[in-house]
């Protein structure tokens, strides 16, 4: 990311130093100028950060670069030891006058031409930068491309994202939080918390305290701040007096503490990429005091295409310059923006628009994703209700997808349900894992008999493992007491649901996704 660079430019004239300081939030750069004085005619370079200083310089030279100019001892020449003729003295006077005049002209010219950003001494969020016509504050634009697998960029369909990564930074991968779903991971990106801490434990789930179900597509729950715990980065920014803008990032408009983004555009399905680009640029083009410094954007179409047709499908991998685009539209009935090539084109148009505004040194772009995706077009179906048997009748809630979180009614023989699930995993160890969470001991559906059988190893089949610590998915009452996690190639369901709702692309626990930081 950007680092503060202090650039000190020294002009030597008539024995005094004219010092000019510029502070930038930018990449370290070295500015060199010809420096003339009555004593010498030499080249002088600007000082950047201390680690950029030439290590071959002598201690005195380094001292001259690092210290204030008032502390530098200027060695006066001993004129008595250098006798000169009147003609030579006259020439020196003429040269000295010419040097002074040239130094003044150079200083005046640089004062006029030097962009304001190079001598604005304010630092941090109050520092001002110029694009040549307007003043700006340092800005961060963070765009999430949902479902963008890390290896999508190696398919030859994203040349512009690759170009951006070469000019900036590219992480090899990003490990999502468990469960690898859109809403838990996007709220983790905002808060820095695991799902068990920020409370969004799935895209849809039951809250036993609220006695209500959260569903990402229901406005009454998705925009209800009481569901969303933790402090998102845009709240932190707003509290600090920084203007923020939110373009459909998964989450509420206002937090539980009553803080909201200055600008907020709520979720709208099938919202064209061109319109999103226009919205982002409209915020960037606002007047200085109204312009946001933190801008968030969200694009789900690639994820939707992957879930509908799979990560290897034409809808995802179609090339804009190929006739297969027409085939993909006919086969999938999706808009052409639901493809790698389309989001790559969006990234190009965004960076190009910033370049046309001369903002590449002011606006930092971060492209991220929430999870990867694997092909499940031909899964092996696992009917959990048949495995559990009679106790399945006591299941009151099934949370999550593609995993299953089970809640039981009081009086249900939970021990029998766990024994059956555990026995099945011994016979078929590659199909799924079954875990208990911290709420197993507090859920009303778990009887004392069940707890004793579980806690003291009285289950005939063995012991069900607790949720692994590495998942950070146990310590929240919203997490169901029993959780079943499928392995790759298997899909959990029951005879009530059958195969309905199963997508051909499923996000994986700890499957790599994409993260790219562009500091242009």
Short mmCIF file of C-alpha atoms in Angstrom, two decimals:
data_model
loop_
_atom_site.label_atom_id
_atom_site.label_comp_id
_atom_site.label_asym_id
_atom_site.label_seq_id
_atom_site.Cartn_x
_atom_site.Cartn_y
_atom_site.Cartn_z
CA UNK A 1 0.00 0.00 0.00
CA UNK A 2 0.99 3.64 -0.13
CA UNK A 3 3.55 4.99 2.29
CA UNK A 4 4.35 8.51 3.29
CA UNK A 5 7.29 9.89 1.38
CA UNK A 6 9.04 13.03 2.44
CA UNK A 7 10.77 14.74 -0.47
CA UNK A 8 13.25 17.45 0.39
CA UNK A 9 14.55 19.58 -2.47
CA UNK A 10 17.48 21.90 -1.82
CA UNK A 11 18.47 24.80 -4.04
CA UNK A 12 21.87 26.42 -3.43
CA UNK A 13 22.28 30.09 -4.21
CA UNK A 14 24.47 32.90 -2.91
CA UNK A 15 25.65 30.85 0.08
CA UNK A 16 22.16 30.38 1.52
CA UNK A 17 19.92 27.32 1.16
CA UNK A 18 16.44 27.60 -0.25
CA UNK A 19 14.61 24.58 1.21
CA UNK A 20 11.46 23.22 -0.22
CA UNK A 21 9.57 20.30 1.43
CA UNK A 22 6.79 18.21 -0.07
CA UNK A 23 4.91 15.43 1.63
CA UNK A 24 3.20 12.70 -0.43
CA UNK A 25 1.21 9.59 0.32
CA UNK A 26 2.64 7.77 -2.65
CA UNK A 27 5.40 5.43 -3.79
CA UNK A 28 8.92 6.64 -2.86
CA UNK A 29 10.28 8.75 -5.69
CA UNK A 30 13.48 10.72 -6.27
CA UNK A 31 13.31 14.15 -7.86
CA UNK A 32 16.60 15.51 -9.28
CA UNK A 33 17.39 19.07 -10.24
CA UNK A 34 20.41 21.01 -11.41
CA UNK A 35 21.63 23.11 -8.55
CA UNK A 36 23.84 26.16 -9.19
CA UNK A 37 25.55 28.33 -6.64
CA UNK A 38 28.28 30.86 -6.33
CA UNK A 39 30.52 28.07 -5.08
CA UNK A 40 29.76 25.21 -7.46
CA UNK A 41 27.91 23.96 -10.45
CA UNK A 42 26.69 20.46 -9.71
CA UNK A 43 23.73 18.12 -9.71
CA UNK A 44 21.68 17.75 -6.55
CA UNK A 45 19.03 15.09 -5.91
CA UNK A 46 16.03 15.21 -3.62
CA UNK A 47 15.91 13.11 -0.50
CA UNK A 48 13.18 10.52 -0.22
CA UNK A 49 12.70 8.22 2.75
CA UNK A 50 15.87 7.41 4.70
CA UNK A 51 16.23 3.90 3.24
CA UNK A 52 16.57 5.43 -0.24
CA UNK A 53 19.72 7.39 0.63
CA UNK A 54 22.86 6.34 -1.21
CA UNK A 55 24.81 4.12 1.17
CA UNK A 56 28.04 5.01 -0.62
CA UNK A 57 27.80 8.59 0.60
CA UNK A 58 30.24 9.74 3.25
CA UNK A 59 29.03 10.36 6.81
CA UNK A 60 29.11 14.10 6.18
CA UNK A 61 27.10 13.69 2.99
CA UNK A 62 24.52 11.54 4.75
CA UNK A 63 24.40 14.07 7.55
CA UNK A 64 23.74 16.77 5.00
CA UNK A 65 20.87 14.79 3.55
CA UNK A 66 19.24 13.88 6.84
CA UNK A 67 19.64 16.99 8.95
CA UNK A 68 17.94 20.34 8.74
CA UNK A 69 19.78 22.67 6.40
CA UNK A 70 20.46 25.08 9.24
CA UNK A 71 22.67 22.42 10.83
CA UNK A 72 24.85 21.98 7.75
CA UNK A 73 28.26 23.61 7.78
CA UNK A 74 28.94 25.30 4.45
CA UNK A 75 32.70 25.38 3.82
CA UNK A 76 33.77 28.76 2.50
CA UNK A 77 36.66 28.70 0.03
CA UNK A 78 39.92 30.28 1.16
CA UNK A 79 40.27 33.06 -1.39
CA UNK A 80 43.70 34.04 -0.11
CA UNK A 81 45.09 30.65 -1.05
CA UNK A 82 43.67 30.95 -4.56
CA UNK A 83 45.02 34.20 -6.07
CA UNK A 84 43.33 35.28 -9.22
CA UNK A 85 43.82 37.96 -11.79
CA UNK A 86 41.37 40.88 -12.11
CA UNK A 87 40.08 39.37 -15.35
CA UNK A 88 39.42 36.05 -13.69
CA UNK A 89 37.73 37.80 -10.77
CA UNK A 90 35.53 39.74 -13.18
CA UNK A 91 34.56 36.51 -14.96
CA UNK A 92 33.73 34.90 -11.64
CA UNK A 93 31.51 37.81 -10.68
CA UNK A 94 29.72 37.57 -13.99
CA UNK A 95 29.32 33.81 -13.56
CA UNK A 96 28.12 34.26 -9.97
CA UNK A 97 25.52 36.78 -11.09
CA UNK A 98 24.40 34.47 -13.87
CA UNK A 99 24.20 31.56 -11.39
CA UNK A 100 22.08 33.54 -8.96
CA UNK A 101 19.75 34.68 -11.73
CA UNK A 102 19.40 31.15 -13.09
CA UNK A 103 18.75 29.78 -9.60
CA UNK A 104 16.00 32.33 -8.99
CA UNK A 105 14.40 31.59 -12.36
CA UNK A 106 14.54 27.86 -11.65
CA UNK A 107 13.03 28.29 -8.19
CA UNK A 108 10.24 30.51 -9.52
CA UNK A 109 9.48 28.10 -12.35
CA UNK A 110 9.30 25.10 -10.04
CA UNK A 111 7.10 27.03 -7.64
CA UNK A 112 4.63 27.62 -10.45
CA UNK A 113 4.78 24.17 -12.02
CA UNK A 114 5.09 22.00 -8.93
CA UNK A 115 1.68 20.42 -8.25
CA UNK A 116 0.03 21.48 -5.08
CA UNK A 117 0.24 17.97 -3.70
CA UNK A 118 4.01 18.28 -3.53
CA UNK A 119 4.05 21.11 -1.04
CA UNK A 120 0.89 20.54 0.96
CA UNK A 121 2.33 19.88 4.41
CA UNK A 122 -0.84 18.37 5.86
CA UNK A 123 -0.64 14.64 6.43
CA UNK A 124 -3.06 11.75 6.84
CA UNK A 125 -6.66 12.04 5.77
CA UNK A 126 -6.47 15.85 5.61
CA UNK A 127 -3.66 15.93 3.03
CA UNK A 128 -4.71 17.35 -0.32
CA UNK A 129 -3.60 16.11 -3.71
CA UNK A 130 -4.13 17.57 -7.14
CA UNK A 131 -5.03 15.83 -10.37
CA UNK A 132 -4.15 19.01 -12.22
CA UNK A 133 -7.60 20.59 -12.06
CA UNK A 134 -9.14 19.66 -8.69
CA UNK A 135 -8.07 18.88 -5.15
CA UNK A 136 -8.58 15.40 -3.71
CA UNK A 137 -7.99 13.51 -0.51
CA UNK A 138 -6.42 10.08 -0.59
CA UNK A 139 -9.15 7.59 -1.53
CA UNK A 140 -9.60 3.82 -1.30
CA UNK A 141 -11.95 2.01 -3.68
CA UNK A 142 -12.62 -1.60 -2.68
CA UNK A 143 -14.56 -3.83 -5.08
CA UNK A 144 -15.64 -7.40 -4.30
CA UNK A 145 -16.17 -9.77 -7.22
CA UNK A 146 -18.21 -12.56 -5.64
CA UNK A 147 -17.04 -16.12 -6.34
CA UNK A 148 -13.83 -15.15 -8.14
CA UNK A 149 -11.61 -18.20 -7.76
CA UNK A 150 -7.90 -17.50 -7.53
CA UNK A 151 -7.16 -19.62 -10.58
CA UNK A 152 -9.79 -17.85 -12.70
CA UNK A 153 -7.06 -15.37 -13.59
CA UNK A 154 -5.01 -18.13 -15.20
CA UNK A 155 -7.60 -18.97 -17.87
CA UNK A 156 -6.57 -16.29 -20.34
CA UNK A 157 -9.85 -14.39 -19.96
CA UNK A 158 -8.76 -11.61 -17.59
CA UNK A 159 -5.89 -9.70 -19.24
CA UNK A 160 -6.82 -6.41 -17.60
CA UNK A 161 -6.96 -7.78 -14.05
CA UNK A 162 -3.57 -9.36 -14.70
CA UNK A 163 -2.21 -6.03 -15.93
CA UNK A 164 -3.50 -4.34 -12.79
CA UNK A 165 -1.84 -7.00 -10.62
CA UNK A 166 1.49 -6.45 -12.35
CA UNK A 167 1.38 -2.72 -11.63
CA UNK A 168 0.23 -3.23 -8.05
CA UNK A 169 0.16 -6.23 -5.71
CA UNK A 170 -1.46 -9.64 -6.05
CA UNK A 171 -1.93 -12.14 -3.24
CA UNK A 172 -1.57 -15.79 -4.21
CA UNK A 173 -4.86 -16.54 -2.49
CA UNK A 174 -7.14 -15.50 0.35
CA UNK A 175 -8.43 -18.07 2.83
CA UNK A 176 -12.13 -17.37 3.53
CA UNK A 177 -13.77 -17.86 6.90
CA UNK A 178 -16.08 -20.78 7.65
CA UNK A 179 -18.70 -21.14 6.31
CA UNK A 180 -17.54 -20.07 2.86
CA UNK A 181 -20.70 -18.17 2.00
CA UNK A 182 -21.26 -14.66 0.67
CA UNK A 183 -22.76 -12.90 3.67
CA UNK A 184 -20.54 -14.33 6.44
CA UNK A 185 -17.38 -13.63 4.44
CA UNK A 186 -18.32 -10.14 3.29
CA UNK A 187 -19.12 -9.15 6.87
CA UNK A 188 -15.79 -10.64 7.97
CA UNK A 189 -14.05 -8.49 5.34
CA UNK A 190 -15.73 -5.44 6.84
CA UNK A 191 -15.29 -6.23 10.55
CA UNK A 192 -12.22 -8.45 10.72
CA UNK A 193 -14.23 -10.93 12.80
CA UNK A 194 -15.07 -14.61 12.36
CA UNK A 195 -18.69 -15.58 11.81
CA UNK A 196 -19.11 -16.78 15.39
CA UNK A 197 -18.20 -13.27 16.56
CA UNK A 198 -20.03 -11.04 14.07
CA UNK A 199 -23.19 -13.17 14.13
CA UNK A 200 -23.82 -13.69 10.40
CA UNK A 201 -23.23 -17.44 10.57
CA UNK A 202 -24.82 -18.26 7.18
CA UNK A 203 -26.83 -16.72 4.37
CA UNK A 204 -29.93 -17.86 6.24
CA UNK A 205 -30.26 -19.13 9.83
CA UNK A 206 -32.51 -19.25 12.88
CA UNK A 207 -31.99 -17.04 15.94
CA UNK A 208 -33.48 -18.70 19.04
CA UNK A 209 -33.46 -15.41 20.98
CA UNK A 210 -35.15 -13.31 18.29
CA UNK A 211 -37.36 -16.30 17.43
CA UNK A 212 -36.91 -15.31 13.83
CA UNK A 213 -35.03 -16.38 10.68
CA UNK A 214 -32.40 -14.30 8.98
CA UNK A 215 -32.46 -14.50 5.20
CA UNK A 216 -30.12 -12.50 3.00
CA UNK A 217 -32.83 -11.79 0.41
CA UNK A 218 -35.39 -10.49 2.93
CA UNK A 219 -35.06 -6.75 3.38
CA UNK A 220 -36.60 -6.88 6.86
CA UNK A 221 -33.72 -9.05 8.08
CA UNK A 222 -30.88 -8.09 5.73
CA UNK A 223 -31.31 -4.39 6.59
CA UNK A 224 -32.11 -4.91 10.27
CA UNK A 225 -28.96 -3.76 12.12
CA UNK A 226 -29.70 -5.94 15.17
CA UNK A 227 -28.61 -9.01 13.21
CA UNK A 228 -25.20 -7.57 12.36
CA UNK A 229 -22.61 -7.51 15.16
CA UNK A 230 -19.17 -5.94 15.13
CA UNK A 231 -18.01 -2.62 13.74
CA UNK A 232 -17.50 -2.45 9.95
CA UNK A 233 -14.66 -0.38 8.56
CA UNK A 234 -17.05 2.17 7.10
CA UNK A 235 -18.44 2.82 10.59
CA UNK A 236 -14.92 3.34 11.90
CA UNK A 237 -14.25 5.74 9.04
CA UNK A 238 -17.48 7.68 9.55
CA UNK A 239 -16.72 8.05 13.27
CA UNK A 240 -13.38 9.55 12.28
CA UNK A 241 -15.11 12.09 10.05
CA UNK A 242 -14.28 10.33 6.78
CA UNK A 243 -17.03 10.28 4.16
CA UNK A 244 -17.87 6.76 2.92
CA UNK A 245 -19.98 5.30 0.11
CA UNK A 246 -21.48 1.82 -0.17
CA UNK A 247 -22.55 0.30 -3.48
CA UNK A 248 -24.54 -2.85 -2.55
CA UNK A 249 -21.90 -4.32 -0.22
CA UNK A 250 -23.65 -7.12 1.75
CA UNK A 251 -24.69 -5.65 5.04
CA UNK A 252 -27.06 -3.11 6.56
CA UNK A 253 -27.25 0.56 5.72
CA UNK A 254 -27.01 1.45 9.42
CA UNK A 255 -25.21 -0.47 12.16
CA UNK A 256 -26.62 -1.47 15.55
CA UNK A 257 -24.95 1.63 17.02
CA UNK A 258 -26.78 3.89 14.55
CA UNK A 259 -23.89 4.78 12.22
CA UNK A 260 -24.45 4.67 8.47
CA UNK A 261 -22.51 5.34 5.30
CA UNK A 262 -22.93 8.84 3.91
CA UNK A 263 -23.91 7.33 0.56
CA UNK A 264 -25.66 3.99 0.27
CA UNK A 265 -27.11 2.21 -2.74
CA UNK A 266 -29.16 -0.85 -1.65
CA UNK A 267 -29.06 -4.24 -3.29
CA UNK A 268 -30.72 -4.60 -6.67
CA UNK A 269 -30.51 -7.81 -8.67
CA UNK A 270 -29.43 -7.73 -12.34
CA UNK A 271 -27.94 -4.27 -11.87
CA UNK A 272 -25.77 -3.67 -14.94
CA UNK A 273 -22.01 -3.32 -14.55
CA UNK A 274 -22.11 -0.13 -16.60
CA UNK A 275 -24.50 1.43 -14.09
CA UNK A 276 -22.27 0.42 -11.19
CA UNK A 277 -19.29 1.97 -12.92
CA UNK A 278 -21.29 5.15 -13.41
CA UNK A 279 -22.30 5.20 -9.72
CA UNK A 280 -18.70 4.81 -8.55
CA UNK A 281 -17.46 7.58 -10.82
CA UNK A 282 -20.28 9.91 -9.80
CA UNK A 283 -19.10 9.65 -6.20
CA UNK A 284 -15.49 10.28 -7.23
CA UNK A 285 -16.57 13.34 -9.26
CA UNK A 286 -18.33 15.00 -6.31
CA UNK A 287 -16.99 18.27 -4.86
CA UNK A 288 -14.12 17.91 -2.41
CA UNK A 289 -16.10 18.21 0.83
CA UNK A 290 -18.82 15.82 -0.39
CA UNK A 291 -16.54 13.26 -1.98
CA UNK A 292 -16.11 9.90 -0.17
CA UNK A 293 -12.63 8.68 0.72
CA UNK A 294 -13.73 5.07 1.27
CA UNK A 295 -15.86 3.55 -1.49
CA UNK A 296 -17.16 -0.03 -1.40
CA UNK A 297 -18.57 -1.90 -4.38
CA UNK A 298 -20.04 -5.38 -4.82
CA UNK A 299 -20.58 -7.46 -7.98
CA UNK A 300 -22.35 -10.87 -7.65
CA UNK A 301 -23.00 -11.88 -11.26
CA UNK A 302 -19.97 -14.15 -11.62
CA UNK A 303 -20.96 -16.04 -8.47
CA UNK A 304 -24.54 -16.36 -9.71
CA UNK A 305 -23.36 -17.82 -13.01
CA UNK A 306 -21.04 -20.22 -11.20
CA UNK A 307 -23.79 -21.48 -8.91
CA UNK A 308 -26.22 -21.84 -11.79
CA UNK A 309 -23.98 -23.50 -14.37
CA UNK A 310 -20.72 -24.36 -12.60
CA UNK A 311 -17.25 -22.75 -12.55
CA UNK A 312 -16.23 -24.57 -15.74
CA UNK A 313 -19.31 -23.54 -17.73
CA UNK A 314 -19.54 -21.27 -20.75
CA UNK A 315 -21.45 -18.69 -18.73
CA UNK A 316 -18.38 -18.19 -16.55
CA UNK A 317 -15.61 -18.79 -19.08
CA UNK A 318 -17.08 -17.23 -22.18
CA UNK A 319 -14.75 -14.95 -24.12
CA UNK A 320 -16.03 -11.59 -25.31
CA UNK A 321 -14.29 -12.06 -28.64
CA UNK A 322 -15.63 -15.57 -29.17
CA UNK A 323 -18.82 -16.77 -30.80
CA UNK A 324 -19.37 -18.88 -27.68
CA UNK A 325 -20.86 -15.77 -26.08
CA UNK A 326 -24.01 -16.31 -28.13
CA UNK A 327 -24.01 -19.99 -27.20
CA UNK A 328 -23.68 -19.14 -23.53
CA UNK A 329 -26.57 -16.70 -23.65
CA UNK A 330 -28.80 -19.25 -25.31
CA UNK A 331 -27.78 -22.10 -23.03
CA UNK A 332 -27.86 -20.29 -19.70
CA UNK A 333 -30.29 -17.41 -20.33
CA UNK A 334 -28.01 -15.12 -18.35
CA UNK A 335 -26.77 -11.67 -19.16
CA UNK A 336 -23.34 -11.50 -20.80
CA UNK A 337 -21.99 -9.63 -17.78
CA UNK A 338 -22.02 -12.94 -15.89
CA UNK A 339 -18.60 -13.98 -17.14
CA UNK A 340 -14.93 -13.59 -16.34
CA UNK A 341 -14.41 -11.50 -19.45
CA UNK A 342 -17.19 -9.12 -18.43
CA UNK A 343 -15.85 -8.42 -14.93
CA UNK A 344 -12.37 -8.06 -16.41
CA UNK A 345 -13.73 -5.45 -18.80
CA UNK A 346 -15.37 -3.69 -15.86
CA UNK A 347 -12.01 -3.57 -14.06
CA UNK A 348 -10.37 -2.14 -17.17
CA UNK A 349 -13.05 0.53 -17.61
CA UNK A 350 -12.76 1.52 -13.96
CA UNK A 351 -8.98 1.92 -13.99
CA UNK A 352 -9.12 3.63 -17.37
CA UNK A 353 -11.66 6.16 -16.07
CA UNK A 354 -9.40 6.93 -13.11
CA UNK A 355 -6.47 7.36 -15.47
CA UNK A 356 -8.42 9.77 -17.64
CA UNK A 357 -9.10 11.81 -14.50
CA UNK A 358 -5.40 11.69 -13.58
CA UNK A 359 -6.27 9.98 -10.29
CA UNK A 360 -4.09 6.89 -10.39
CA UNK A 361 -1.76 8.41 -7.79
CA UNK A 362 -4.68 9.40 -5.55
CA UNK A 363 -7.20 6.54 -5.69
CA UNK A 364 -6.04 3.08 -4.59
CA UNK A 365 -8.15 0.19 -5.91
CA UNK A 366 -8.51 -3.14 -4.11
CA UNK A 367 -10.20 -6.07 -5.88
CA UNK A 368 -11.17 -8.91 -3.53
CA UNK A 369 -13.42 -11.95 -3.47
CA UNK A 370 -15.21 -13.84 -0.72
CA UNK A 371 -14.71 -17.48 -1.68
CA UNK A 372 -13.81 -19.86 -4.46
CA UNK A 373 -16.02 -22.50 -6.05
CA UNK A 374 -15.87 -26.15 -7.08
CA UNK A 375 -17.80 -28.05 -9.70
CA UNK A 376 -20.72 -30.04 -8.25
CA UNK A 377 -22.64 -30.68 -11.43
CA UNK A 378 -22.72 -34.43 -10.70
CA UNK A 379 -22.79 -34.77 -6.90
CA UNK A 380 -23.52 -37.86 -4.86
CA UNK A 381 -26.67 -37.14 -2.87
CA UNK A 382 -26.64 -37.93 0.83
CA UNK A 383 -30.12 -38.14 2.41
CA UNK A 384 -29.51 -37.15 6.01
CA UNK A 385 -33.08 -37.91 7.15
CA UNK A 386 -32.66 -41.56 6.15
CA UNK A 387 -29.41 -41.77 8.10
CA UNK A 388 -30.85 -40.21 11.26
CA UNK A 389 -34.05 -42.26 11.12
CA UNK A 390 -36.77 -41.73 13.73
CA UNK A 391 -35.06 -38.81 15.53
CA UNK A 392 -35.32 -36.81 12.30
CA UNK A 393 -38.94 -36.18 13.20
CA UNK A 394 -37.65 -34.10 16.09
CA UNK A 395 -35.58 -31.80 13.85
CA UNK A 396 -37.21 -28.37 14.05
CA UNK A 397 -34.72 -26.33 12.04
CA UNK A 398 -32.13 -26.97 9.35
CA UNK A 399 -29.72 -24.04 9.03
CA UNK A 400 -27.10 -23.34 6.43
CA UNK A 401 -26.21 -24.65 3.02
CA UNK A 402 -24.38 -26.62 1.70
CA UNK A 403 -23.71 -27.67 5.30
CA UNK A 404 -26.55 -28.61 7.65
CA UNK A 405 -27.07 -27.24 11.12
CA UNK A 406 -29.65 -29.30 13.04
CA UNK A 407 -31.86 -28.08 15.87
CA UNK A 408 -34.04 -30.53 17.78
CA UNK A 409 -37.34 -30.24 19.62
CA UNK A 410 -37.34 -30.94 23.37
CA UNK A 411 -37.74 -34.65 24.08
CA UNK A 412 -35.99 -35.76 20.89
CA UNK A 413 -33.44 -38.54 21.31
CA UNK A 414 -30.46 -36.50 20.13
CA UNK A 415 -28.05 -39.17 21.32
CA UNK A 416 -29.55 -41.66 18.89
CA UNK A 417 -29.31 -39.13 16.06
CA UNK A 418 -25.62 -38.51 16.80
CA UNK A 419 -24.90 -42.23 17.06
CA UNK A 420 -26.44 -42.89 13.67
CA UNK A 421 -24.53 -40.04 12.04
CA UNK A 422 -21.27 -41.13 13.65
CA UNK A 423 -21.72 -44.76 12.61
CA UNK A 424 -22.36 -43.63 9.05
CA UNK A 425 -19.10 -41.64 8.96
CA UNK A 426 -17.22 -44.75 10.07
CA UNK A 427 -18.64 -46.68 7.12
CA UNK A 428 -18.41 -43.83 4.61
CA UNK A 429 -15.64 -41.53 5.88
CA UNK A 430 -15.36 -39.53 2.65
CA UNK A 431 -18.93 -38.21 2.50
CA UNK A 432 -19.29 -35.79 5.41
CA UNK A 433 -18.14 -34.84 8.92
CA UNK A 434 -20.40 -34.31 11.91
CA UNK A 435 -19.56 -31.93 14.75
CA UNK A 436 -21.17 -30.48 17.84
CA UNK A 437 -20.91 -26.82 18.77
CA UNK A 438 -20.89 -24.98 22.07
CA UNK A 439 -24.66 -24.50 21.92
CA UNK A 440 -25.10 -28.28 22.16
CA UNK A 441 -25.00 -27.95 25.94
CA UNK A 442 -27.38 -24.97 26.07
CA UNK A 443 -29.95 -25.68 23.36
CA UNK A 444 -33.43 -26.43 24.78
CA UNK A 445 -33.68 -29.46 22.50
CA UNK A 446 -30.75 -31.21 24.19
CA UNK A 447 -31.87 -33.15 27.26
CA UNK A 448 -29.75 -33.97 30.29
CA UNK A 449 -29.72 -37.63 29.23
CA UNK A 450 -28.31 -36.63 25.84
CA UNK A 451 -25.68 -34.44 27.48
CA UNK A 452 -24.56 -37.21 29.82
CA UNK A 453 -24.36 -39.71 26.98
CA UNK A 454 -22.32 -37.29 24.91
CA UNK A 455 -20.09 -35.79 27.60
CA UNK A 456 -19.19 -39.04 29.33
CA UNK A 457 -18.69 -41.24 26.29
CA UNK A 458 -21.79 -43.38 26.83
CA UNK A 459 -22.68 -43.33 23.16
CA UNK A 460 -22.42 -46.90 21.89
CA UNK A 461 -20.80 -45.89 18.59
CA UNK A 462 -18.08 -43.61 19.93
CA UNK A 463 -17.54 -39.88 20.35
CA UNK A 464 -18.62 -37.11 17.99
CA UNK A 465 -15.91 -34.47 17.63
CA UNK A 466 -16.54 -30.84 18.57
CA UNK A 467 -16.30 -28.23 15.82
CA UNK A 468 -12.58 -27.77 14.99
CA UNK A 469 -11.05 -24.68 16.54
CA UNK A 470 -9.59 -23.63 13.20
CA UNK A 471 -13.13 -23.01 11.91
CA UNK A 472 -13.91 -20.50 14.69
CA UNK A 473 -17.50 -21.64 14.38
CA UNK A 474 -18.87 -22.76 17.72
CA UNK A 475 -19.24 -19.99 20.29
CA UNK A 476 -22.50 -18.40 19.25
CA UNK A 477 -26.05 -19.35 20.17
CA UNK A 478 -27.09 -18.80 16.56
CA UNK A 479 -24.98 -21.80 15.52
CA UNK A 480 -27.05 -25.00 15.66
CA UNK A 481 -25.89 -27.63 18.21
CA UNK A 482 -25.18 -30.30 15.56
CA UNK A 483 -23.44 -29.40 12.31
CA UNK A 484 -22.87 -31.65 9.29
CA UNK A 485 -20.22 -30.58 6.76
CA UNK A 486 -20.12 -32.35 3.36
CA UNK A 487 -16.92 -33.40 1.64
CA UNK A 488 -16.14 -32.41 -1.96
CA UNK A 489 -18.36 -34.27 -4.43
CA UNK A 490 -21.23 -34.86 -1.99
CA UNK A 491 -24.41 -32.89 -1.38
CA UNK A 492 -26.56 -33.03 1.76
CA UNK A 493 -30.32 -33.13 1.44
CA UNK A 494 -33.43 -34.91 2.73
CA UNK A 495 -36.46 -36.50 1.14
CA UNK A 496 -38.49 -33.37 1.81
CA UNK A 497 -36.17 -31.19 -0.26
CA UNK A 498 -34.94 -33.88 -2.63
CA UNK A 499 -32.51 -32.32 -5.10
CA UNK A 500 -34.27 -28.95 -5.18
CA UNK A 501 -32.12 -25.90 -4.66
CA UNK A 502 -28.81 -27.63 -5.30
CA UNK A 503 -26.51 -25.54 -7.48
CA UNK A 504 -23.85 -26.85 -9.83
CA UNK A 505 -21.20 -24.76 -8.14
CA UNK A 506 -20.58 -24.84 -4.40
CA UNK A 507 -18.16 -22.72 -2.39
CA UNK A 508 -15.69 -24.77 -0.40
CA UNK A 509 -14.37 -24.52 3.16
CA UNK A 510 -10.90 -23.02 2.88
CA UNK A 511 -11.03 -22.96 -0.91
CA UNK A 512 -8.81 -20.23 -2.24
CA UNK A 513 -10.27 -17.06 -3.65
CA UNK A 514 -8.80 -13.92 -5.16
CA UNK A 515 -7.28 -10.80 -3.70
CA UNK A 516 -5.61 -8.04 -5.69
CA UNK A 517 -4.45 -4.64 -4.54
CA UNK A 518 -3.86 -2.03 -7.18
CA UNK A 519 -1.81 0.95 -6.10
CA UNK A 520 -1.53 2.68 -9.45
#
